[in-house]
Structures are given as structure tokens and as C-alpha cells.
């Protein structure tokens, strides 16, 4: 940090850096191995990013195959969003999951702090992980496929903008959605993508609570069904947009 401060100061003195231009040193912590030392290979060499991402994709594909074999792929048997899960051999989804998991683990940590690189934690489908957020998005898209609505975003536009929010979980989800602009502003102002990650995880958690307690396709009446579809569609759009800003793909199936 100090050498860069000196560099900026000298650049201003020399007239190379006008006062109207703002410069900032965005500091980062370190990535640690299981031994809590700088991440290295077994041979002691620094890990290459390309090799790490290749391994992430391979591990994601193995994880998808294991979930499919155990019956955990796709939605639960009694889930209204059930449908054919993604092909565990789908290289595109494995790539999205593997690389997304690494990106999210890196970006969700407070920028200046060190973190331990842990494959099992990164690729988990539960907790504050990239795959958990991607699965939440895929689950919403599966609701719309089962309803015969191909584009959740278009349906959201057509549904209107005033859901009744009769259930506490509906209100909690709506409030979480309203927090998106603020989360973006705070993340940008602090150069802290972890703030956006924390918001998206909170949104996914709010949607899970809503989804478990408020049937969408099996809602008690057409008006409630419409309102819940609107909430689901808006959540999918925000999730996809937030993940895209983090450079993470949001698959439609998992």
C-alpha cells in the first residue's frame, strides 16, 4: 500500500495525474491452502489459475454425477418445480458450476481478508456458495417451465407490479428484492463485491423460505398464483443479473 501511495503522490507532483482524476489502491488478502499458508501445489509451486479452474470443472462434473446417482439432482420428488434435472455429463453446466464456485468463494470473502481454499465448501449446494445461488435460480426457472411459461422475465413484465403479499414470507421476499439497488451502490462505493454476494445469498435464503411455505403453482386461487409467479420471476431476474455482475453464469437447469 505504501509504495503505491508514494507512486500516486509523485505522479501528481509531476503533473501526470491531474487533481480531477481519482486513483485508488484496491487491496486484497491472500488465498491460503489447508495448512493456512499461501496456496501451493504439493510440489511447493504456485498454483496456476488455468489448472485450478480446470480442476474446478472436473470436480463440479463429478459432483453433478454423484448427486444424480443419489437421486438429489434436480428438484425433490414432491417438489412442484420437479422436472428433468440437468444431464450430469453436460460440460457447459459443469463449467458454469465449477468456475462460478471459485469466483464466488473469492468474491464473497471480505476483500482485504485471507481465506482458505476448500473445494468441498466451494462446490457445496448448501450454504453461502456459488452453486447454492445458481441452484436457487435454476429452481425458479423450473417452476416456469412446469407452468408452460418459457420466459420467466417476460411473464414478470406481464403480471403487473402490485402483489398482495398476504403471507409473511411473501413480504420478506419483496423487501429483499427492493434492497437490490442499495446493495449495488454499497458494493460499488466500497469496491467490495462481497457486499453484493451477501445480498444475493440473503435473497436466495428469502426465496427458499417463501418457496417452502407458499406454493406457487398450487396456490389456493388464481390471484395468489399470479402474485407468487411475479415474486418468483422478479427473484430470478435479480439473481441472474447479480450473478452476471460477479461474472458467474446462472444455468436454467441443474
Coordinates of N, CA and C in Angstrom, one line a residue:
X1 N 0.8 -1.2 0.0 CA 0.0 0.0 0.0 C 0.9 1.3 0.0
X2 N 1.9 1.3 0.8 CA 2.7 2.5 0.9 C 3.5 2.8 -0.4
X3 N 4.1 1.8 -1.1 CA 4.7 2.2 -2.4 C 3.7 2.8 -3.4
X4 N 2.5 2.3 -3.4 CA 1.5 2.9 -4.3 C 1.1 4.3 -3.9
X5 N 1.0 4.5 -2.6 CA 0.7 5.9 -2.2 C 1.8 6.8 -2.6
X6 N 3.0 6.4 -2.5 CA 4.1 7.2 -2.9 C 4.1 7.4 -4.4
X7 N 3.8 6.4 -5.2 CA 3.7 6.5 -6.6 C 2.7 7.5 -7.1
X8 N 1.5 7.4 -6.4 CA 0.4 8.3 -6.7 C 0.8 9.8 -6.4
X9 N 1.5 10.0 -5.3 CA 1.9 11.3 -4.9 C 2.9 11.9 -5.9
X10 N 3.9 11.1 -6.3 CA 4.9 11.6 -7.2 C 4.3 11.9 -8.6
X11 N 3.3 11.0 -9.0 CA 2.6 11.3 -10.2 C 1.9 12.6 -10.2
X12 N 1.3 13.0 -9.1 CA 0.6 14.2 -9.0 C 1.6 15.4 -9.0
X13 N 2.7 15.2 -8.3 CA 3.7 16.3 -8.3 C 4.3 16.5 -9.7
X14 N 4.4 15.4 -10.5 CA 5.0 15.5 -11.8 C 4.0 16.0 -12.8
X15 N 2.7 16.1 -12.4 CA 1.7 16.6 -13.3 C 1.1 15.5 -14.2
X16 N 1.5 14.3 -14.0 CA 1.0 13.1 -14.8 C -0.4 12.7 -14.3
X17 N -0.8 13.1 -13.1 CA -2.0 12.6 -12.5 C -2.8 13.9 -12.1
X18 N -3.7 14.4 -12.9 CA -4.4 15.7 -12.6 C -5.3 15.5 -11.4
X19 N -5.6 16.6 -10.7 CA -6.4 16.5 -9.5 C -7.8 16.0 -9.8
X20 N -8.3 16.2 -11.0 CA -9.6 15.7 -11.3 C -9.7 14.2 -11.4
X21 N -8.6 13.5 -11.5 CA -8.6 12.1 -11.6 C -8.4 11.5 -10.2
X22 N -9.2 10.5 -9.9 CA -9.1 9.8 -8.6 C -8.5 8.4 -8.9
X23 N -7.5 8.1 -8.0 CA -6.9 6.8 -8.1 C -7.1 6.1 -6.7
X24 N -7.1 4.8 -6.8 CA -7.4 4.1 -5.5 C -6.6 2.7 -5.6
X25 N -6.0 2.4 -4.5 CA -5.3 1.1 -4.4 C -6.3 0.1 -3.8
X26 N -6.8 -0.8 -4.5 CA -7.8 -1.8 -4.0 C -7.0 -3.0 -3.5
X27 N -6.8 -3.1 -2.2 CA -6.0 -4.2 -1.6 C -6.8 -5.5 -1.5
X28 N -6.1 -6.6 -1.6 CA -6.7 -7.9 -1.4 C -5.9 -8.7 -0.4
X29 N -6.6 -9.7 0.2 CA -6.0 -10.6 1.1 C -5.3 -11.8 0.3
X30 N -4.9 -12.8 1.0 CA -4.3 -13.9 0.3 C -5.2 -15.2 0.3
X31 N -4.9 -16.0 -0.7 CA -5.6 -17.3 -0.8 C -4.7 -18.4 -0.1
X32 N -5.2 -19.0 0.9 CA -4.4 -20.0 1.7 C -4.8 -21.4 1.4
X33 N -3.9 -22.3 1.6 CA -4.1 -23.7 1.5 C -4.7 -24.3 2.8
X34 N -4.9 -25.6 2.9 CA -5.4 -26.2 4.1 C -4.5 -26.0 5.3
X35 N -3.2 -25.8 5.0 CA -2.3 -25.6 6.1 C -2.2 -24.1 6.5
X36 N -3.1 -23.3 6.0 CA -3.2 -21.8 6.3 C -2.0 -21.1 5.9
X37 N -1.2 -21.6 4.9 CA -0.1 -20.9 4.2 C -0.6 -20.6 2.8
X38 N 0.2 -19.8 2.1 CA -0.1 -19.4 0.7 C -0.4 -20.7 -0.1
X39 N -1.4 -20.6 -0.9 CA -1.8 -21.8 -1.7 C -0.7 -22.2 -2.6
X40 N -0.3 -23.5 -2.5 CA 0.7 -24.1 -3.3 C 0.3 -25.5 -3.8
X41 N 1.0 -26.0 -4.8 CA 0.8 -27.4 -5.2 C 1.6 -28.3 -4.2
X42 N 1.4 -29.6 -4.4 CA 2.1 -30.5 -3.5 C 3.6 -30.4 -3.6
X43 N 4.0 -30.0 -4.8 CA 5.4 -29.8 -5.1 C 6.0 -28.5 -4.5
X44 N 5.1 -27.7 -4.0 CA 5.5 -26.4 -3.5 C 5.5 -25.3 -4.4
X45 N 5.0 -25.5 -5.6 CA 5.0 -24.4 -6.6 C 3.7 -23.6 -6.5
X46 N 3.7 -22.4 -7.0 CA 2.5 -21.6 -7.0 C 1.4 -22.3 -8.0
X47 N 0.2 -22.2 -7.6 CA -0.9 -22.8 -8.4 C -1.3 -21.9 -9.5
X48 N -1.3 -22.5 -10.7 CA -1.7 -21.7 -11.9 C -3.2 -21.6 -12.0
X49 N -3.8 -20.4 -12.3 CA -5.2 -20.3 -12.3 C -5.9 -21.2 -13.3
X50 N -5.3 -21.4 -14.5 CA -5.9 -22.2 -15.5 C -6.0 -23.6 -15.0
X51 N -5.0 -24.1 -14.3 CA -5.1 -25.5 -13.8 C -6.1 -25.6 -12.7
X52 N -6.2 -24.6 -11.9 CA -7.2 -24.6 -10.8 C -8.6 -24.6 -11.4
X53 N -8.9 -23.8 -12.4 CA -10.2 -23.7 -13.0 C -10.5 -25.1 -13.7
X54 N -9.5 -25.7 -14.3 CA -9.8 -27.0 -15.0 C -10.2 -28.0 -13.9
X55 N -9.5 -28.0 -12.8 CA -9.9 -28.9 -11.7 C -11.2 -28.6 -11.2
X56 N -11.6 -27.3 -11.1 CA -12.9 -26.9 -10.6 C -14.0 -27.5 -11.5
X57 N -13.8 -27.5 -12.8 CA -14.8 -28.0 -13.7 C -14.9 -29.5 -13.6
X58 N -13.8 -30.2 -13.4 CA -13.8 -31.6 -13.3 C -14.5 -32.0 -12.0
X59 N -14.2 -31.3 -10.9 CA -14.9 -31.6 -9.6 C -16.4 -31.3 -9.7
X60 N -16.7 -30.3 -10.4 CA -18.2 -30.0 -10.5 C -18.9 -31.0 -11.2
X61 N -18.3 -31.6 -12.3 CA -18.9 -32.6 -13.1 C -19.1 -33.9 -12.2
X62 N -18.0 -34.2 -11.4 CA -18.1 -35.3 -10.5 C -19.2 -35.1 -9.5
X63 N -19.3 -33.9 -9.0 CA -20.4 -33.6 -8.0 C -21.8 -33.8 -8.6
X64 N -21.9 -33.3 -9.8 CA -23.2 -33.4 -10.5 C -23.6 -34.9 -10.7
X65 N -22.6 -35.7 -11.1 CA -22.8 -37.1 -11.3 C -23.2 -37.8 -10.0
X66 N -22.5 -37.4 -8.9 CA -22.8 -38.0 -7.6 C -24.2 -37.7 -7.1
X67 N -24.6 -36.4 -7.4 CA -26.0 -36.0 -7.0 C -27.1 -36.8 -7.8
X68 N -26.8 -36.9 -9.1 CA -27.7 -37.6 -10.0 C -27.9 -39.1 -9.5
X69 N -26.7 -39.7 -9.2 CA -26.7 -41.1 -8.8 C -27.5 -41.3 -7.5
X70 N -27.4 -40.3 -6.6 CA -28.0 -40.4 -5.3 C -29.5 -40.0 -5.3
X71 N -29.9 -39.5 -6.5 CA -31.3 -39.0 -6.6 C -31.5 -37.6 -6.1
X72 N -30.4 -36.9 -5.8 CA -30.5 -35.5 -5.4 C -30.5 -34.5 -6.5
X73 N -30.2 -34.9 -7.7 CA -30.2 -34.0 -8.8 C -31.6 -33.4 -9.1
X74 N -31.7 -32.2 -9.5 CA -33.0 -31.6 -9.8 C -33.8 -31.4 -8.5
X75 N -35.1 -31.2 -8.7 CA -35.9 -30.9 -7.5 C -36.3 -32.2 -6.8
X76 N -36.8 -32.0 -5.5 CA -37.2 -33.1 -4.7 C -38.4 -33.8 -5.4
X77 N -38.6 -35.1 -5.1 CA -39.8 -35.8 -5.7 C -41.1 -35.2 -5.5
X78 N -41.3 -34.5 -4.4 CA -42.6 -33.9 -4.1 C -42.7 -32.4 -4.4
X79 N -41.7 -32.0 -5.1 CA -41.5 -30.6 -5.3 C -42.3 -30.2 -6.5
X80 N -43.0 -29.0 -6.4 CA -43.9 -28.6 -7.5 C -43.0 -28.2 -8.7
X81 N -41.8 -27.9 -8.5 CA -40.9 -27.5 -9.6 C -40.1 -28.7 -10.2
X82 N -40.5 -29.9 -9.8 CA -39.8 -31.0 -10.3 C -39.8 -31.1 -11.8
X83 N -38.9 -31.7 -12.4 CA -38.7 -31.8 -13.8 C -37.4 -32.5 -14.1
X84 N -37.1 -32.8 -15.4 CA -35.8 -33.4 -15.7 C -34.6 -32.6 -15.2
X85 N -33.8 -33.1 -14.4 CA -32.6 -32.4 -14.0 C -31.6 -32.2 -15.1
X86 N -30.6 -31.4 -14.9 CA -29.6 -31.3 -16.0 C -28.8 -32.6 -16.1
X87 N -28.4 -32.8 -17.3 CA -27.6 -34.0 -17.6 C -26.3 -33.9 -16.9
X88 N -25.9 -34.9 -16.0 CA -24.7 -34.7 -15.2 C -23.4 -34.7 -16.1
X89 N -23.6 -35.1 -17.3 CA -22.5 -35.0 -18.3 C -22.4 -33.8 -19.0
X90 N -23.3 -32.8 -18.8 CA -23.3 -31.5 -19.5 C -22.1 -30.7 -19.2
X91 N -21.2 -30.6 -20.1 CA -20.0 -29.9 -19.9 C -20.2 -28.4 -19.6
X92 N -21.2 -27.8 -20.3 CA -21.5 -26.4 -20.1 C -21.9 -26.1 -18.7
X93 N -22.8 -26.9 -18.1 CA -23.2 -26.6 -16.7 C -22.1 -26.9 -15.8
X94 N -21.3 -28.0 -16.0 CA -20.2 -28.3 -15.1 C -19.2 -27.1 -15.1
X95 N -19.0 -26.5 -16.3 CA -18.1 -25.3 -16.3 C -18.7 -24.2 -15.6
X96 N -20.0 -23.9 -15.7 CA -20.6 -22.8 -15.0 C -20.5 -23.0 -13.5
X97 N -20.8 -24.2 -13.1 CA -20.7 -24.5 -11.6 C -19.3 -24.4 -11.1
X98 N -18.4 -25.1 -11.8 CA -17.0 -25.1 -11.2 C -16.4 -23.7 -11.2
X99 N -16.4 -23.0 -12.3 CA -15.8 -21.7 -12.3 C -16.6 -20.7 -11.5
X100 N -17.9 -20.8 -11.5 CA -18.7 -20.0 -10.6 C -18.4 -20.2 -9.1
X101 N -18.2 -21.5 -8.8 CA -17.8 -21.8 -7.4 C -16.6 -21.1 -6.9
X102 N -15.5 -21.1 -7.8 CA -14.3 -20.5 -7.4 C -14.4 -19.0 -7.4
X103 N -15.1 -18.4 -8.4 CA -15.3 -16.9 -8.4 C -16.0 -16.5 -7.1
X104 N -17.1 -17.2 -6.8 CA -17.9 -16.8 -5.7 C -17.2 -16.9 -4.4
X105 N -16.4 -18.0 -4.2 CA -15.6 -18.1 -3.0 C -14.6 -17.0 -2.8
X106 N -14.0 -16.5 -3.9 CA -13.1 -15.4 -3.9 C -13.7 -14.1 -3.6
X107 N -14.9 -13.8 -4.3 CA -15.5 -12.5 -4.2 C -16.4 -12.4 -3.0
X108 N -16.9 -13.5 -2.4 CA -17.7 -13.4 -1.3 C -17.0 -13.1 0.0
X109 N -15.7 -13.3 0.0 CA -14.8 -13.0 1.2 C -14.5 -11.5 1.2
X110 N -14.6 -11.0 2.4 CA -14.2 -9.5 2.5 C -12.9 -9.3 1.9
X111 N -12.8 -8.3 1.0 CA -11.7 -8.2 0.1 C -10.3 -8.2 0.7
X112 N -10.2 -7.6 1.9 CA -8.8 -7.5 2.5 C -8.5 -8.7 3.3
X113 N -9.4 -9.6 3.5 CA -9.1 -10.7 4.4 C -8.6 -12.0 3.6
X114 N -7.8 -12.8 4.3 CA -7.3 -14.0 3.7 C -8.5 -15.1 3.8
X115 N -8.4 -16.1 3.0 CA -9.4 -17.2 3.1 C -8.7 -18.5 2.7
X116 N -9.2 -19.6 3.2 CA -8.7 -20.9 3.0 C -9.5 -21.5 1.8
X117 N -8.7 -21.9 0.8 CA -9.2 -22.6 -0.4 C -9.7 -24.0 -0.1
X118 N -11.0 -24.2 -0.1 CA -11.6 -25.5 0.3 C -12.6 -26.0 -0.8
X119 N -12.2 -27.0 -1.5 CA -13.0 -27.5 -2.6 C -14.4 -27.9 -2.2
X120 N -14.5 -28.7 -1.1 CA -15.7 -29.2 -0.6 C -16.7 -28.1 -0.3
X121 N -16.2 -27.0 0.4 CA -17.1 -25.9 0.8 C -17.5 -25.1 -0.5
X122 N -16.6 -24.9 -1.4 CA -16.9 -24.1 -2.6 C -17.9 -24.7 -3.4
X123 N -17.9 -26.1 -3.6 CA -18.8 -26.8 -4.5 C -20.0 -27.3 -3.8
X124 N -20.2 -27.0 -2.6 CA -21.4 -27.4 -1.9 C -22.7 -26.8 -2.4
X125 N -23.8 -27.5 -2.4 CA -25.1 -27.0 -2.9 C -25.9 -26.4 -1.8
X126 N -25.3 -26.3 -0.6 CA -25.9 -25.7 0.6 C -25.0 -24.7 1.1
X127 N -25.6 -23.7 1.8 CA -24.8 -22.6 2.4 C -24.4 -21.5 1.5
X128 N -23.5 -20.6 1.9 CA -23.2 -19.4 1.2 C -22.1 -19.8 0.1
X129 N -22.6 -20.4 -1.0 CA -21.7 -20.8 -2.1 C -22.3 -20.4 -3.4
X130 N -21.5 -20.4 -4.5 CA -22.0 -20.2 -5.8 C -23.0 -21.2 -6.3
X131 N -22.8 -22.5 -6.1 CA -23.7 -23.5 -6.5 C -25.1 -23.3 -5.9
X132 N -25.1 -22.9 -4.6 CA -26.4 -22.7 -3.9 C -27.2 -21.6 -4.6
X133 N -26.5 -20.5 -5.0 CA -27.2 -19.4 -5.7 C -27.7 -19.8 -7.1
X134 N -26.8 -20.5 -7.8 CA -27.1 -21.0 -9.1 C -28.3 -22.0 -9.1
X135 N -28.4 -22.8 -8.0 CA -29.5 -23.8 -7.9 C -30.8 -23.0 -7.6
X136 N -30.7 -22.0 -6.8 CA -31.9 -21.2 -6.5 C -32.5 -20.6 -7.8
X137 N -31.6 -20.1 -8.6 CA -32.1 -19.6 -9.9 C -32.7 -20.7 -10.8
X138 N -32.0 -21.8 -10.9 CA -32.5 -22.9 -11.7 C -33.8 -23.4 -11.2
X139 N -34.0 -23.4 -9.9 CA -35.2 -23.9 -9.3 C -36.4 -23.0 -9.8
X140 N -36.2 -21.7 -9.8 CA -37.2 -20.8 -10.2 C -37.6 -21.0 -11.7
X141 N -36.6 -21.1 -12.5 CA -36.8 -21.4 -13.9 C -37.6 -22.7 -14.1
X142 N -37.4 -23.7 -13.3 CA -38.1 -24.9 -13.4 C -39.6 -24.7 -13.1
X143 N -39.9 -23.8 -12.2 CA -41.3 -23.5 -11.9 C -42.0 -23.0 -13.2
X144 N -41.4 -22.1 -13.9 CA -42.0 -21.5 -15.1 C -42.0 -22.6 -16.2
X145 N -41.1 -23.4 -16.3 CA -41.2 -24.5 -17.3 C -42.4 -25.4 -17.1
X146 N -42.6 -25.7 -15.8 CA -43.7 -26.6 -15.5 C -45.0 -25.9 -15.7
X147 N -45.0 -24.6 -15.5 CA -46.3 -23.8 -15.8 C -46.5 -23.6 -17.2
X148 N -45.5 -24.0 -18.1 CA -45.7 -23.8 -19.5 C -45.3 -22.4 -20.0
X149 N -44.6 -21.7 -19.1 CA -44.2 -20.3 -19.4 C -42.7 -20.3 -19.7
X150 N -42.3 -20.1 -21.0 CA -40.9 -20.3 -21.4 C -39.9 -19.2 -20.9
X151 N -40.4 -18.0 -20.6 CA -39.6 -16.9 -20.3 C -40.1 -16.3 -19.0
X152 N -39.4 -16.6 -17.9 CA -39.8 -16.1 -16.6 C -39.7 -14.5 -16.6
X153 N -38.8 -14.0 -17.3 CA -38.7 -12.5 -17.3 C -39.9 -11.9 -18.0
X154 N -40.3 -12.4 -19.1 CA -41.4 -11.9 -19.8 C -42.7 -12.0 -19.0
X155 N -42.9 -13.1 -18.3 CA -44.0 -13.3 -17.5 C -44.1 -12.3 -16.4
X156 N -42.9 -12.0 -15.8 CA -42.9 -11.0 -14.8 C -43.4 -9.6 -15.3
X157 N -43.0 -9.3 -16.5 CA -43.5 -8.0 -17.1 C -45.0 -8.0 -17.2
X158 N -45.5 -9.1 -17.6 CA -47.0 -9.2 -17.9 C -47.8 -9.3 -16.7
X159 N -47.3 -9.6 -15.6 CA -48.1 -9.9 -14.4 C -48.5 -8.7 -13.6
X160 N -47.8 -7.6 -13.9 CA -48.2 -6.4 -13.1 C -47.1 -6.1 -12.0
X161 N -47.4 -5.2 -11.1 CA -46.3 -4.8 -10.2 C -46.9 -4.6 -8.7
X162 N -48.0 -5.2 -8.4 CA -48.6 -5.0 -7.1 C -49.1 -6.2 -6.5
X163 N -48.2 -7.2 -6.1 CA -48.7 -8.4 -5.5 C -49.3 -8.1 -4.1
X164 N -50.2 -8.9 -3.6 CA -50.9 -8.7 -2.4 C -50.0 -8.9 -1.2
X165 N -49.0 -9.8 -1.2 CA -48.1 -10.0 -0.1 C -48.9 -10.4 1.2
X166 N -49.7 -11.4 1.1 CA -50.5 -11.7 2.2 C -49.8 -12.6 3.2
X167 N -48.8 -13.3 2.8 CA -48.0 -14.2 3.7 C -46.7 -13.5 4.2
X168 N -46.3 -13.7 5.4 CA -45.0 -13.1 5.9 C -43.9 -13.4 4.9
X169 N -43.8 -14.6 4.4 CA -42.7 -15.0 3.5 C -42.7 -14.2 2.2
X170 N -43.9 -13.9 1.7 CA -44.0 -13.1 0.5 C -43.5 -11.7 0.8
X171 N -43.9 -11.1 1.9 CA -43.5 -9.7 2.2 C -41.9 -9.7 2.4
X172 N -41.4 -10.7 3.1 CA -39.9 -10.8 3.3 C -39.2 -10.8 2.0
X173 N -39.7 -11.6 1.1 CA -39.0 -11.7 -0.2 C -39.1 -10.4 -1.0
X174 N -40.3 -9.8 -1.0 CA -40.5 -8.5 -1.7 C -39.5 -7.4 -1.1
X175 N -39.4 -7.4 0.2 CA -38.4 -6.4 0.8 C -37.0 -6.7 0.4
X176 N -36.7 -8.0 0.4 CA -35.3 -8.4 -0.1 C -35.1 -7.9 -1.5
X177 N -36.0 -8.1 -2.4 CA -35.9 -7.6 -3.8 C -35.7 -6.1 -3.8
X178 N -36.4 -5.4 -3.0 CA -36.3 -3.9 -3.0 C -34.9 -3.5 -2.6
X179 N -34.1 -4.3 -1.9 CA -32.8 -3.9 -1.4 C -31.7 -4.0 -2.5
X180 N -32.1 -4.5 -3.7 CA -31.0 -4.7 -4.7 C -30.3 -3.5 -5.1
X181 N -31.0 -2.4 -5.4 CA -30.2 -1.1 -5.8 C -29.3 -0.7 -4.7
X182 N -29.7 -0.7 -3.5 CA -28.8 -0.3 -2.4 C -27.6 -1.2 -2.3
X183 N -27.8 -2.5 -2.5 CA -26.7 -3.4 -2.4 C -25.7 -3.1 -3.5
X184 N -26.1 -2.8 -4.7 CA -25.2 -2.5 -5.8 C -24.4 -1.2 -5.5
X185 N -25.1 -0.2 -5.0 CA -24.5 1.1 -4.7 C -23.4 0.9 -3.6
X186 N -23.7 0.1 -2.6 CA -22.8 -0.1 -1.5 C -21.6 -0.9 -2.0
X187 N -21.8 -1.9 -2.8 CA -20.7 -2.7 -3.3 C -19.8 -1.9 -4.2
X188 N -20.4 -1.0 -5.0 CA -19.6 -0.2 -5.9 C -18.8 0.9 -5.1
X189 N -19.4 1.5 -4.2 CA -18.8 2.6 -3.4 C -17.6 2.1 -2.6
X190 N -17.7 0.9 -2.1 CA -16.6 0.3 -1.3 C -15.7 -0.6 -2.1
X191 N -15.9 -0.7 -3.4 CA -15.1 -1.7 -4.2 C -15.1 -3.0 -3.5
X192 N -16.3 -3.5 -3.1 CA -16.5 -4.6 -2.3 C -17.5 -5.6 -2.8
X193 N -17.1 -6.5 -3.8 CA -18.1 -7.4 -4.3 C -18.7 -8.3 -3.3
X194 N -18.0 -8.5 -2.1 CA -18.6 -9.3 -1.1 C -20.0 -8.8 -0.6
X195 N -20.2 -7.5 -0.7 CA -21.5 -6.9 -0.3 C -22.6 -7.4 -1.2
X196 N -22.3 -7.5 -2.5 CA -23.3 -8.0 -3.5 C -23.5 -9.5 -3.2
X197 N -22.4 -10.2 -3.0 CA -22.6 -11.6 -2.7 C -23.4 -11.9 -1.5
X198 N -23.2 -11.1 -0.4 CA -24.0 -11.2 0.8 C -25.5 -10.9 0.5
X199 N -25.7 -9.9 -0.3 CA -27.1 -9.6 -0.7 C -27.8 -10.8 -1.4
X200 N -27.1 -11.3 -2.4 CA -27.6 -12.4 -3.2 C -27.9 -13.7 -2.4
X201 N -27.0 -13.9 -1.4 CA -27.2 -15.1 -0.6 C -28.5 -14.8 0.3
X202 N -28.6 -13.6 0.8 CA -29.8 -13.3 1.6 C -31.1 -13.4 0.8
X203 N -31.0 -13.0 -0.5 CA -32.2 -13.1 -1.4 C -32.5 -14.5 -1.6
X204 N -31.5 -15.4 -1.9 CA -31.8 -16.8 -2.1 C -32.4 -17.5 -0.9
X205 N -31.9 -17.1 0.3 CA -32.4 -17.6 1.5 C -33.9 -17.2 1.7
X206 N -34.2 -15.9 1.4 CA -35.6 -15.4 1.5 C -36.5 -16.2 0.5
X207 N -35.9 -16.4 -0.7 CA -36.8 -17.2 -1.7 C -37.0 -18.6 -1.2
X208 N -36.0 -19.2 -0.7 CA -36.2 -20.6 -0.2 C -37.3 -20.7 0.9
X209 N -37.3 -19.7 1.8 CA -38.3 -19.7 2.8 C -39.7 -19.5 2.2
X210 N -39.8 -18.6 1.2 CA -41.0 -18.3 0.5 C -41.5 -19.6 -0.2
X211 N -40.6 -20.2 -0.9 CA -40.9 -21.3 -1.7 C -41.4 -22.5 -0.9
X212 N -40.8 -22.7 0.3 CA -41.2 -23.8 1.1 C -42.5 -23.6 1.8
X213 N -42.9 -22.4 2.0 CA -44.2 -22.1 2.7 C -45.3 -21.6 1.8
X214 N -45.0 -21.2 0.6 CA -46.0 -20.5 -0.2 C -46.0 -21.2 -1.6
X215 N -46.9 -22.2 -1.8 CA -47.0 -22.9 -3.0 C -47.3 -21.9 -4.2
X216 N -46.5 -22.1 -5.3 CA -46.7 -21.2 -6.4 C -47.7 -21.7 -7.4
X217 N -47.4 -22.8 -8.0 CA -48.3 -23.4 -9.0 C -49.5 -24.0 -8.3
X218 N -49.4 -24.4 -7.1 CA -50.6 -25.0 -6.4 C -51.2 -23.9 -5.4
X219 N -51.1 -22.7 -5.7 CA -51.6 -21.6 -4.9 C -53.2 -21.8 -4.8
X220 N -53.8 -21.3 -3.7 CA -55.2 -21.5 -3.5 C -56.1 -20.9 -4.5
X221 N -55.7 -19.8 -5.2 CA -56.5 -19.2 -6.2 C -55.7 -18.5 -7.2
X222 N -56.3 -18.1 -8.3 CA -55.6 -17.5 -9.5 C -54.8 -16.3 -9.1
X223 N -55.4 -15.4 -8.3 CA -54.8 -14.1 -7.9 C -53.5 -14.4 -7.2
X224 N -53.6 -15.3 -6.2 CA -52.4 -15.6 -5.4 C -51.3 -16.3 -6.2
X225 N -51.7 -17.1 -7.2 CA -50.8 -17.8 -8.1 C -50.1 -16.7 -8.9
X226 N -50.8 -15.7 -9.4 CA -50.3 -14.7 -10.2 C -49.2 -13.9 -9.4
X227 N -49.6 -13.5 -8.2 CA -48.7 -12.7 -7.3 C -47.4 -13.5 -7.0
X228 N -47.6 -14.8 -6.7 CA -46.4 -15.6 -6.4 C -45.5 -15.8 -7.6
X229 N -46.1 -15.9 -8.8 CA -45.3 -16.0 -10.0 C -44.5 -14.8 -10.3
X230 N -45.1 -13.6 -10.0 CA -44.5 -12.4 -10.1 C -43.2 -12.3 -9.2
X231 N -43.4 -12.7 -7.9 CA -42.3 -12.7 -7.0 C -41.2 -13.6 -7.5
X232 N -41.6 -14.8 -7.9 CA -40.6 -15.7 -8.4 C -39.9 -15.2 -9.6
X233 N -40.6 -14.6 -10.6 CA -40.0 -14.1 -11.8 C -39.0 -13.0 -11.5
X234 N -39.4 -12.1 -10.6 CA -38.5 -11.0 -10.2 C -37.3 -11.5 -9.5
X235 N -37.4 -12.5 -8.7 CA -36.3 -13.0 -8.0 C -35.3 -13.6 -9.0
X236 N -35.8 -14.4 -10.0 CA -35.0 -15.0 -11.0 C -34.2 -13.9 -11.8
X237 N -34.9 -12.8 -12.1 CA -34.2 -11.7 -12.8 C -33.1 -11.1 -12.0
X238 N -33.4 -10.8 -10.7 CA -32.4 -10.2 -9.9 C -31.2 -11.1 -9.7
X239 N -31.5 -12.4 -9.4 CA -30.4 -13.4 -9.2 C -29.5 -13.5 -10.4
X240 N -30.1 -13.6 -11.6 CA -29.3 -13.7 -12.8 C -28.5 -12.4 -13.1
X241 N -29.1 -11.3 -12.8 CA -28.4 -10.0 -13.0 C -27.2 -9.9 -12.0
X242 N -27.5 -10.2 -10.8 CA -26.4 -10.1 -9.7 C -25.3 -11.0 -10.0
X243 N -25.6 -12.3 -10.4 CA -24.6 -13.2 -10.7 C -23.8 -12.8 -11.9
X244 N -24.5 -12.2 -12.9 CA -23.8 -11.7 -14.1 C -22.8 -10.6 -13.8
X245 N -23.1 -9.8 -12.8 CA -22.2 -8.7 -12.4 C -21.0 -9.3 -11.7
X246 N -21.1 -10.4 -11.1 CA -20.0 -11.1 -10.5 C -19.2 -12.0 -11.5
X247 N -19.7 -12.0 -12.7 CA -19.1 -12.8 -13.7 C -19.4 -14.3 -13.6
X248 N -20.6 -14.6 -13.0 CA -21.0 -16.0 -12.8 C -22.2 -16.3 -13.6
X249 N -22.2 -17.4 -14.3 CA -23.3 -17.8 -15.1 C -24.5 -18.4 -14.2
X250 N -25.7 -18.2 -14.7 CA -26.9 -18.7 -14.0 C -27.6 -19.7 -14.9
X251 N -27.3 -21.0 -14.8 CA -27.9 -22.0 -15.6 C -29.4 -22.1 -15.4
X252 N -30.1 -22.5 -16.4 CA -31.6 -22.7 -16.3 C -31.9 -24.1 -15.6
X253 N -31.0 -25.0 -15.8 CA -31.2 -26.4 -15.2 C -29.9 -26.8 -14.4
X254 N -30.2 -27.6 -13.4 CA -29.0 -28.1 -12.6 C -29.4 -29.5 -12.1

